[in-house]
PDB file of C-alpha atoms in Angstrom:
ATOM      1  CA  LYS A 121       0.032 -11.667  -6.799  1.00 58.00           C
ATOM      2  CA  ASN A 122       1.377  -8.699  -4.899  1.00 75.00           C
ATOM      3  CA  GLU A 123      -1.147  -6.935  -2.691  1.00 88.00           C
ATOM      4  CA  VAL A 124       0.641  -3.611  -3.218  1.00 94.00           C
ATOM      5  CA  GLU A 125       1.662  -2.293  -6.620  1.00 94.00           C
ATOM      6  CA  GLN A 126       3.730   0.801  -7.241  1.00 96.00           C
ATOM      7  CA  SER A 127       4.384   2.796 -10.364  1.00 96.00           C
ATOM      8  CA  PRO A 128       6.635   3.729 -11.900  1.00 97.00           C
ATOM      9  CA  GLN A 129       9.391   1.278 -10.921  1.00 95.00           C
ATOM     10  CA  ASN A 130      12.082   3.735 -11.963  1.00 97.00           C
ATOM     11  CA  LEU A 131      11.878   7.480 -12.394  1.00 97.00           C
ATOM     12  CA  THR A 132      14.456  10.032 -13.511  1.00 97.00           C
ATOM     13  CA  ALA A 133      13.661  13.716 -13.149  1.00 97.00           C
ATOM     14  CA  GLN A 134      15.399  17.033 -13.604  1.00 97.00           C
ATOM     15  CA  GLU A 135      15.967  19.112 -10.521  1.00 97.00           C
ATOM     16  CA  GLY A 136      12.936  21.277  -9.839  1.00 97.00           C
ATOM     17  CA  GLU A 137      10.390  18.967 -11.449  1.00 97.00           C
ATOM     18  CA  PHE A 138       7.157  17.902  -9.766  1.00 98.00           C
ATOM     19  CA  ILE A 139       7.187  14.163  -9.114  1.00 98.00           C
ATOM     20  CA  THR A 140       4.335  11.740  -8.512  1.00 98.00           C
ATOM     21  CA  ILE A 141       4.673   8.142  -7.359  1.00 98.00           C
ATOM     22  CA  ASN A 142       1.583   5.955  -7.281  1.00 98.00           C
ATOM     23  CA  CYS A 143       0.549   3.062  -5.063  1.00 98.00           C
ATOM     24  CA  SER A 144      -2.432   0.760  -5.517  1.00 97.00           C
ATOM     25  CA  TYR A 145      -3.428  -1.987  -3.120  1.00 96.00           C
ATOM     26  CA  SER A 146      -5.965  -4.767  -3.160  1.00 94.00           C
ATOM     27  CA  VAL A 147      -6.735  -5.388   0.527  1.00 90.00           C
ATOM     28  CA  GLY A 148      -8.681  -3.468   3.135  1.00 91.00           C
ATOM     29  CA  ILE A 149      -6.235  -1.475   5.179  1.00 92.00           C
ATOM     30  CA  SER A 150      -5.882   0.218   8.548  1.00 91.00           C
ATOM     31  CA  ALA A 151      -3.137   2.543   7.328  1.00 93.00           C
ATOM     32  CA  LEU A 152      -0.702   3.174   4.518  1.00 95.00           C
ATOM     33  CA  HIS A 153       2.918   4.249   4.923  1.00 95.00           C
ATOM     34  CA  TRP A 154       5.283   5.955   2.572  1.00 97.00           C
ATOM     35  CA  LEU A 155       8.903   5.064   3.314  1.00 96.00           C
ATOM     36  CA  GLN A 156      12.159   6.432   1.927  1.00 96.00           C
ATOM     37  CA  GLN A 157      15.311   4.340   1.609  1.00 95.00           C
ATOM     38  CA  HIS A 158      18.597   5.904   0.587  1.00 90.00           C
ATOM     39  CA  PRO A 159      21.480   3.892  -0.856  1.00 85.00           C
ATOM     40  CA  GLY A 160      23.232   2.327   2.103  1.00 77.00           C
ATOM     41  CA  GLY A 161      20.068   1.052   3.639  1.00 76.00           C
ATOM     42  CA  GLY A 162      18.311   3.011   6.354  1.00 85.00           C
ATOM     43  CA  ILE A 163      14.552   3.413   5.987  1.00 92.00           C
ATOM     44  CA  VAL A 164      12.789   6.589   7.043  1.00 92.00           C
ATOM     45  CA  SER A 165       9.047   6.772   7.516  1.00 91.00           C
ATOM     46  CA  LEU A 166       7.723   9.785   5.602  1.00 94.00           C
ATOM     47  CA  PHE A 167       4.000   9.507   6.209  1.00 94.00           C
ATOM     48  CA  MET A 168       1.391   7.290   7.791  1.00 93.00           C
ATOM     49  CA  LEU A 169      -2.067   7.850   6.303  1.00 93.00           C
ATOM     50  CA  SER A 170      -5.487   6.403   6.829  1.00 92.00           C
ATOM     51  CA  SER A 171      -7.471   9.090   5.004  1.00 92.00           C
ATOM     52  CA  GLY A 172      -7.134  12.385   3.158  1.00 94.00           C
ATOM     53  CA  LYS A 173      -3.884  14.190   2.677  1.00 96.00           C
ATOM     54  CA  LYS A 174      -0.724  15.020   4.605  1.00 96.00           C
ATOM     55  CA  LYS A 175       2.020  17.519   3.835  1.00 97.00           C
ATOM     56  CA  HIS A 176       5.532  17.802   5.183  1.00 95.00           C
ATOM     57  CA  GLY A 177       7.795  20.340   3.558  1.00 96.00           C
ATOM     58  CA  ARG A 178       7.985  19.549  -0.157  1.00 97.00           C
ATOM     59  CA  LEU A 179       6.324  16.178   0.264  1.00 97.00           C
ATOM     60  CA  ILE A 180       2.585  15.568  -0.046  1.00 98.00           C
ATOM     61  CA  ALA A 181       0.825  12.234   0.384  1.00 98.00           C
ATOM     62  CA  THR A 182      -2.788  11.536  -0.508  1.00 98.00           C
ATOM     63  CA  ILE A 183      -4.953   8.488  -0.138  1.00 97.00           C
ATOM     64  CA  ASN A 184      -8.317   7.488  -1.597  1.00 96.00           C
ATOM     65  CA  ILE A 185      -9.635   4.620   0.489  1.00 94.00           C
ATOM     66  CA  GLN A 186     -12.566   3.875  -1.845  1.00 94.00           C
ATOM     67  CA  GLU A 187     -10.255   3.556  -4.856  1.00 95.00           C
ATOM     68  CA  LYS A 188      -7.501   1.812  -2.836  1.00 96.00           C
ATOM     69  CA  HIS A 189      -4.929   4.246  -4.161  1.00 97.00           C
ATOM     70  CA  SER A 190      -2.321   6.587  -2.747  1.00 98.00           C
ATOM     71  CA  SER A 191       0.085   9.060  -4.301  1.00 98.00           C
ATOM     72  CA  LEU A 192       3.295  10.618  -3.071  1.00 98.00           C
ATOM     73  CA  HIS A 193       4.155  13.976  -4.585  1.00 98.00           C
ATOM     74  CA  ILE A 194       7.478  15.791  -4.375  1.00 98.00           C
ATOM     75  CA  THR A 195       7.450  19.446  -5.331  1.00 97.00           C
ATOM     76  CA  ALA A 196      10.605  21.249  -6.515  1.00 96.00           C
ATOM     77  CA  SER A 197      12.587  18.015  -6.570  1.00 97.00           C
ATOM     78  CA  HIS A 198      16.240  18.076  -5.540  1.00 97.00           C
ATOM     79  CA  PRO A 199      19.106  15.617  -6.069  1.00 96.00           C
ATOM     80  CA  ARG A 200      18.987  14.763  -2.358  1.00 95.00           C
ATOM     81  CA  ASP A 201      15.493  13.343  -2.969  1.00 96.00           C
ATOM     82  CA  SER A 202      17.147  10.542  -4.953  1.00 96.00           C
ATOM     83  CA  ALA A 203      16.183   7.365  -3.119  1.00 96.00           C
ATOM     84  CA  VAL A 204      13.850   4.398  -3.260  1.00 96.00           C
ATOM     85  CA  TYR A 205      10.308   5.216  -2.164  1.00 97.00           C
ATOM     86  CA  ILE A 206       8.314   2.323  -0.763  1.00 96.00           C
ATOM     87  CA  CYS A 207       4.588   2.135  -0.189  1.00 97.00           C
ATOM     88  CA  ALA A 208       3.569  -0.204   2.623  1.00 95.00           C
ATOM     89  CA  VAL A 209       0.079  -1.013   3.879  1.00 93.00           C
ATOM     90  CA  ILE A 210      -1.152  -2.446   7.150  1.00 90.00           C
ATOM     91  CA  PRO A 211      -4.129  -4.689   6.382  1.00 88.00           C
ATOM     92  CA  ASN A 212      -7.293  -4.652   8.468  1.00 86.00           C
ATOM     93  CA  THR A 213      -6.571  -8.259   9.413  1.00 79.00           C
ATOM     94  CA  GLY A 214      -3.197  -7.698  11.077  1.00 71.00           C
ATOM     95  CA  ASN A 215      -0.466  -5.310  12.092  1.00 67.00           C
ATOM     96  CA  GLN A 216       2.246  -6.276   9.603  1.00 78.00           C
ATOM     97  CA  PHE A 217       3.340  -4.407   6.524  1.00 85.00           C
ATOM     98  CA  TYR A 218       2.622  -5.504   2.991  1.00 89.00           C
ATOM     99  CA  PHE A 219       5.332  -3.741   1.001  1.00 93.00           C
ATOM    100  CA  GLY A 220       5.263  -2.470  -2.547  1.00 94.00           C
ATOM    101  CA  THR A 221       8.263  -3.178  -4.738  1.00 91.00           C
ATOM    102  CA  GLY A 222       9.515   0.385  -4.497  1.00 95.00           C
ATOM    103  CA  THR A 223      10.110   3.256  -6.906  1.00 97.00           C
ATOM    104  CA  SER A 224      13.716   4.204  -7.561  1.00 96.00           C
ATOM    105  CA  LEU A 225      13.924   7.979  -8.035  1.00 97.00           C
ATOM    106  CA  THR A 226      16.944   9.760  -9.468  1.00 97.00           C
ATOM    107  CA  VAL A 227      16.911  13.560  -9.575  1.00 97.00           C
ATOM    108  CA  ILE A 228      19.521  15.018 -11.908  1.00 97.00           C
ATOM    109  CA  PRO A 229      20.996  18.462 -11.200  1.00 95.00           C
TER     110      PRO A 229
ATOM    111  CA  ASP B 297      15.009  10.203  21.010  1.00 63.00           C
ATOM    112  CA  THR B 298      13.425   8.661  17.877  1.00 67.00           C
ATOM    113  CA  GLU B 299      16.401   6.572  16.908  1.00 90.00           C
ATOM    114  CA  VAL B 300      16.801   2.863  16.411  1.00 95.00           C
ATOM    115  CA  THR B 301      20.446   1.822  16.420  1.00 96.00           C
ATOM    116  CA  GLN B 302      21.911  -1.332  14.956  1.00 97.00           C
ATOM    117  CA  THR B 303      25.355  -2.860  15.315  1.00 97.00           C
ATOM    118  CA  PRO B 304      27.461  -3.759  13.514  1.00 97.00           C
ATOM    119  CA  LYS B 305      26.933  -1.776  10.324  1.00 95.00           C
ATOM    120  CA  HIS B 306      28.689  -4.415   8.256  1.00 96.00           C
ATOM    121  CA  LEU B 307      29.435  -8.057   9.014  1.00 97.00           C
ATOM    122  CA  VAL B 308      31.307 -10.668   7.024  1.00 96.00           C
ATOM    123  CA  MET B 309      31.098 -14.197   8.345  1.00 94.00           C
ATOM    124  CA  GLY B 310      31.918 -17.690   7.228  1.00 92.00           C
ATOM    125  CA  MET B 311      29.370 -20.447   7.052  1.00 91.00           C
ATOM    126  CA  THR B 312      30.672 -22.043  10.259  1.00 90.00           C
ATOM    127  CA  ASN B 313      30.771 -18.861  12.322  1.00 91.00           C
ATOM    128  CA  LYS B 314      28.406 -17.761  15.063  1.00 95.00           C
ATOM    129  CA  LYS B 315      27.651 -14.058  15.244  1.00 96.00           C
ATOM    130  CA  SER B 316      24.949 -11.751  16.583  1.00 97.00           C
ATOM    131  CA  LEU B 317      23.223  -8.628  15.311  1.00 98.00           C
ATOM    132  CA  LYS B 318      22.064  -6.092  17.856  1.00 98.00           C
ATOM    133  CA  CYS B 319      19.275  -3.534  17.824  1.00 98.00           C
ATOM    134  CA  GLU B 320      18.420  -0.946  20.459  1.00 97.00           C
ATOM    135  CA  GLN B 321      15.736   1.695  20.935  1.00 97.00           C
ATOM    136  CA  HIS B 322      14.870   4.016  23.802  1.00 93.00           C
ATOM    137  CA  MET B 323      11.476   5.232  22.649  1.00 94.00           C
ATOM    138  CA  GLY B 324       9.559   3.008  25.051  1.00 94.00           C
ATOM    139  CA  HIS B 325       8.312   0.893  22.170  1.00 95.00           C
ATOM    140  CA  ARG B 326       7.155  -2.581  23.132  1.00 95.00           C
ATOM    141  CA  ALA B 327       7.069  -4.071  19.627  1.00 94.00           C
ATOM    142  CA  MET B 328      10.288  -4.848  17.759  1.00 96.00           C
ATOM    143  CA  TYR B 329      10.823  -6.378  14.344  1.00 95.00           C
ATOM    144  CA  TRP B 330      13.525  -8.052  12.266  1.00 97.00           C
ATOM    145  CA  TYR B 331      13.379  -7.735   8.478  1.00 96.00           C
ATOM    146  CA  LYS B 332      15.599  -9.163   5.767  1.00 96.00           C
ATOM    147  CA  GLN B 333      16.097  -7.191   2.573  1.00 95.00           C
ATOM    148  CA  LYS B 334      17.775  -8.472  -0.578  1.00 94.00           C
ATOM    149  CA  ALA B 335      19.063  -6.043  -3.195  1.00 91.00           C
ATOM    150  CA  LYS B 336      16.356  -4.200  -5.136  1.00 88.00           C
ATOM    151  CA  LYS B 337      13.608  -5.975  -3.182  1.00 91.00           C
ATOM    152  CA  PRO B 338      11.327  -4.732  -0.408  1.00 91.00           C
ATOM    153  CA  PRO B 339      11.982  -5.842   3.173  1.00 93.00           C
ATOM    154  CA  GLU B 340      10.635  -9.249   4.237  1.00 93.00           C
ATOM    155  CA  LEU B 341       9.385  -9.666   7.771  1.00 92.00           C
ATOM    156  CA  MET B 342      11.251 -12.310   9.794  1.00 95.00           C
ATOM    157  CA  PHE B 343      10.214 -11.929  13.427  1.00 95.00           C
ATOM    158  CA  VAL B 344       8.029  -9.746  15.632  1.00 94.00           C
ATOM    159  CA  TYR B 345       8.378  -9.374  19.389  1.00 95.00           C
ATOM    160  CA  SER B 346       5.552  -7.851  21.357  1.00 93.00           C
ATOM    161  CA  TYR B 347       6.064  -7.104  25.055  1.00 95.00           C
ATOM    162  CA  GLU B 348       9.335  -9.066  24.876  1.00 96.00           C
ATOM    163  CA  LYS B 349       7.584 -12.219  23.654  1.00 95.00           C
ATOM    164  CA  LEU B 350       7.951 -13.666  20.180  1.00 94.00           C
ATOM    165  CA  SER B 351       4.603 -13.118  18.496  1.00 91.00           C
ATOM    166  CA  ILE B 352       5.413 -13.776  14.836  1.00 88.00           C
ATOM    167  CA  ASN B 353       7.966 -16.058  13.197  1.00 89.00           C
ATOM    168  CA  GLU B 354       7.553 -15.984   9.441  1.00 87.00           C
ATOM    169  CA  SER B 355       8.821 -19.561   8.957  1.00 89.00           C
ATOM    170  CA  VAL B 356      12.413 -18.413   9.321  1.00 94.00           C
ATOM    171  CA  PRO B 357      15.091 -21.168   9.294  1.00 95.00           C
ATOM    172  CA  SER B 358      16.426 -22.103  12.715  1.00 95.00           C
ATOM    173  CA  ARG B 359      19.900 -20.860  11.804  1.00 96.00           C
ATOM    174  CA  PHE B 360      18.399 -17.440  12.684  1.00 97.00           C
ATOM    175  CA  SER B 361      17.560 -17.186  16.381  1.00 97.00           C
ATOM    176  CA  PRO B 362      15.993 -14.007  17.757  1.00 97.00           C
ATOM    177  CA  GLU B 363      16.191 -12.863  21.339  1.00 97.00           C
ATOM    178  CA  CYS B 364      14.587  -9.950  23.173  1.00 97.00           C
ATOM    179  CA  PRO B 365      16.390  -9.675  26.538  1.00 95.00           C
ATOM    180  CA  ASN B 366      14.501  -6.531  27.565  1.00 94.00           C
ATOM    181  CA  SER B 367      12.146  -3.934  26.149  1.00 92.00           C
ATOM    182  CA  SER B 368      14.956  -1.880  24.599  1.00 96.00           C
ATOM    183  CA  LEU B 369      17.079  -4.589  23.024  1.00 97.00           C
ATOM    184  CA  LEU B 370      16.612  -7.073  20.217  1.00 98.00           C
ATOM    185  CA  ASN B 371      19.255  -9.529  19.075  1.00 98.00           C
ATOM    186  CA  LEU B 372      19.473 -11.844  16.097  1.00 98.00           C
ATOM    187  CA  HIS B 373      21.828 -14.769  16.620  1.00 98.00           C
ATOM    188  CA  LEU B 374      23.303 -16.269  13.473  1.00 97.00           C
ATOM    189  CA  HIS B 375      24.773 -19.742  13.100  1.00 95.00           C
ATOM    190  CA  ALA B 376      25.686 -21.913  10.117  1.00 94.00           C
ATOM    191  CA  LEU B 377      24.414 -19.401   7.605  1.00 95.00           C
ATOM    192  CA  GLN B 378      24.401 -19.916   3.861  1.00 95.00           C
ATOM    193  CA  PRO B 379      25.679 -17.499   1.199  1.00 96.00           C
ATOM    194  CA  GLU B 380      22.071 -16.823   0.166  1.00 96.00           C
ATOM    195  CA  ASP B 381      21.505 -15.336   3.622  1.00 97.00           C
ATOM    196  CA  SER B 382      23.662 -12.380   2.593  1.00 97.00           C
ATOM    197  CA  ALA B 383      21.379  -9.356   2.795  1.00 96.00           C
ATOM    198  CA  LEU B 384      20.593  -6.158   4.670  1.00 96.00           C
ATOM    199  CA  TYR B 385      19.030  -6.944   8.053  1.00 97.00           C
ATOM    200  CA  LEU B 386      16.776  -4.197   9.332  1.00 96.00           C
ATOM    201  CA  CYS B 387      15.404  -3.756  12.817  1.00 96.00           C
ATOM    202  CA  ALA B 388      12.320  -1.662  13.533  1.00 95.00           C
ATOM    203  CA  SER B 389      10.249  -0.752  16.565  1.00 95.00           C
ATOM    204  CA  SER B 390       6.786   0.598  17.243  1.00 93.00           C
ATOM    205  CA  GLN B 391       4.230   0.940  19.970  1.00 91.00           C
ATOM    206  CA  ALA B 392       2.488  -2.336  20.667  1.00 89.00           C
ATOM    207  CA  GLY B 393      -1.168  -3.178  21.079  1.00 84.00           C
ATOM    208  CA  THR B 394      -4.288  -3.194  18.945  1.00 79.00           C
ATOM    209  CA  GLY B 395      -3.846   0.221  17.357  1.00 78.00           C
ATOM    210  CA  VAL B 396      -2.025   1.091  14.142  1.00 80.00           C
ATOM    211  CA  TYR B 397       1.396   2.479  14.834  1.00 85.00           C
ATOM    212  CA  GLU B 398       4.268   3.891  12.860  1.00 87.00           C
ATOM    213  CA  GLN B 399       7.393   1.759  12.666  1.00 90.00           C
ATOM    214  CA  TYR B 400      10.807   3.327  13.165  1.00 92.00           C
ATOM    215  CA  PHE B 401      13.624   1.616  11.304  1.00 93.00           C
ATOM    216  CA  GLY B 402      17.289   1.295  12.120  1.00 94.00           C
ATOM    217  CA  PRO B 403      20.052   1.809   9.541  1.00 93.00           C
ATOM    218  CA  GLY B 404      20.515  -1.912   9.023  1.00 95.00           C
ATOM    219  CA  THR B 405      23.376  -4.402   9.185  1.00 96.00           C
ATOM    220  CA  ARG B 406      24.764  -5.462   5.829  1.00 96.00           C
ATOM    221  CA  LEU B 407      25.659  -9.139   6.171  1.00 97.00           C
ATOM    222  CA  THR B 408      27.883 -11.049   3.797  1.00 97.00           C
ATOM    223  CA  VAL B 409      28.210 -14.816   4.225  1.00 96.00           C
ATOM    224  CA  THR B 410      31.288 -16.319   2.578  1.00 94.00           C
TER     225      THR B 410
END
């Protein structure tokens, strides 16, 4: 059983569409991260959340601690947003990531 | 400087070779991590160093040998690897201690074992 589940696994969108990626987890957490990985490997940390909502440019991340759920939204999507988006949680019991399986996003011009 | 660098970017090695992966950061972070990532899978934690001491070894085979010579550098020494060890090896760093800290990842080394 995976402690972190993401949906959808794959997502194709037209440029300009509003995109939502969901993450559900089953453990108590200290924080949740949204990570972006482009083809070729490097991982970029987009957000670290422990409550509420954060916004950076066209990206918005929300978390509901009671429901153990987080969403990543991308407004006005662009082909350069094409990447794998990974949800990762840090459990209350440690300082290591539990990773979700990732959502592969393709934005078509 | 919020960059973690890794060298080499790509590495091809035979099963009898000995090679090393290098990772460097100058953010003053005292926790450093090695992850292994297979295609279309999330990263798997291998090792964690905290204050230059190995704090976590996730039951990694001894053919992988980590080393943290100082607070800025992290090496992964490779010897007698198997083809199934081919993967992307990612290094990350963060502040250390009891708080919850963001991890900064390097670009990775793509390793192919022939």
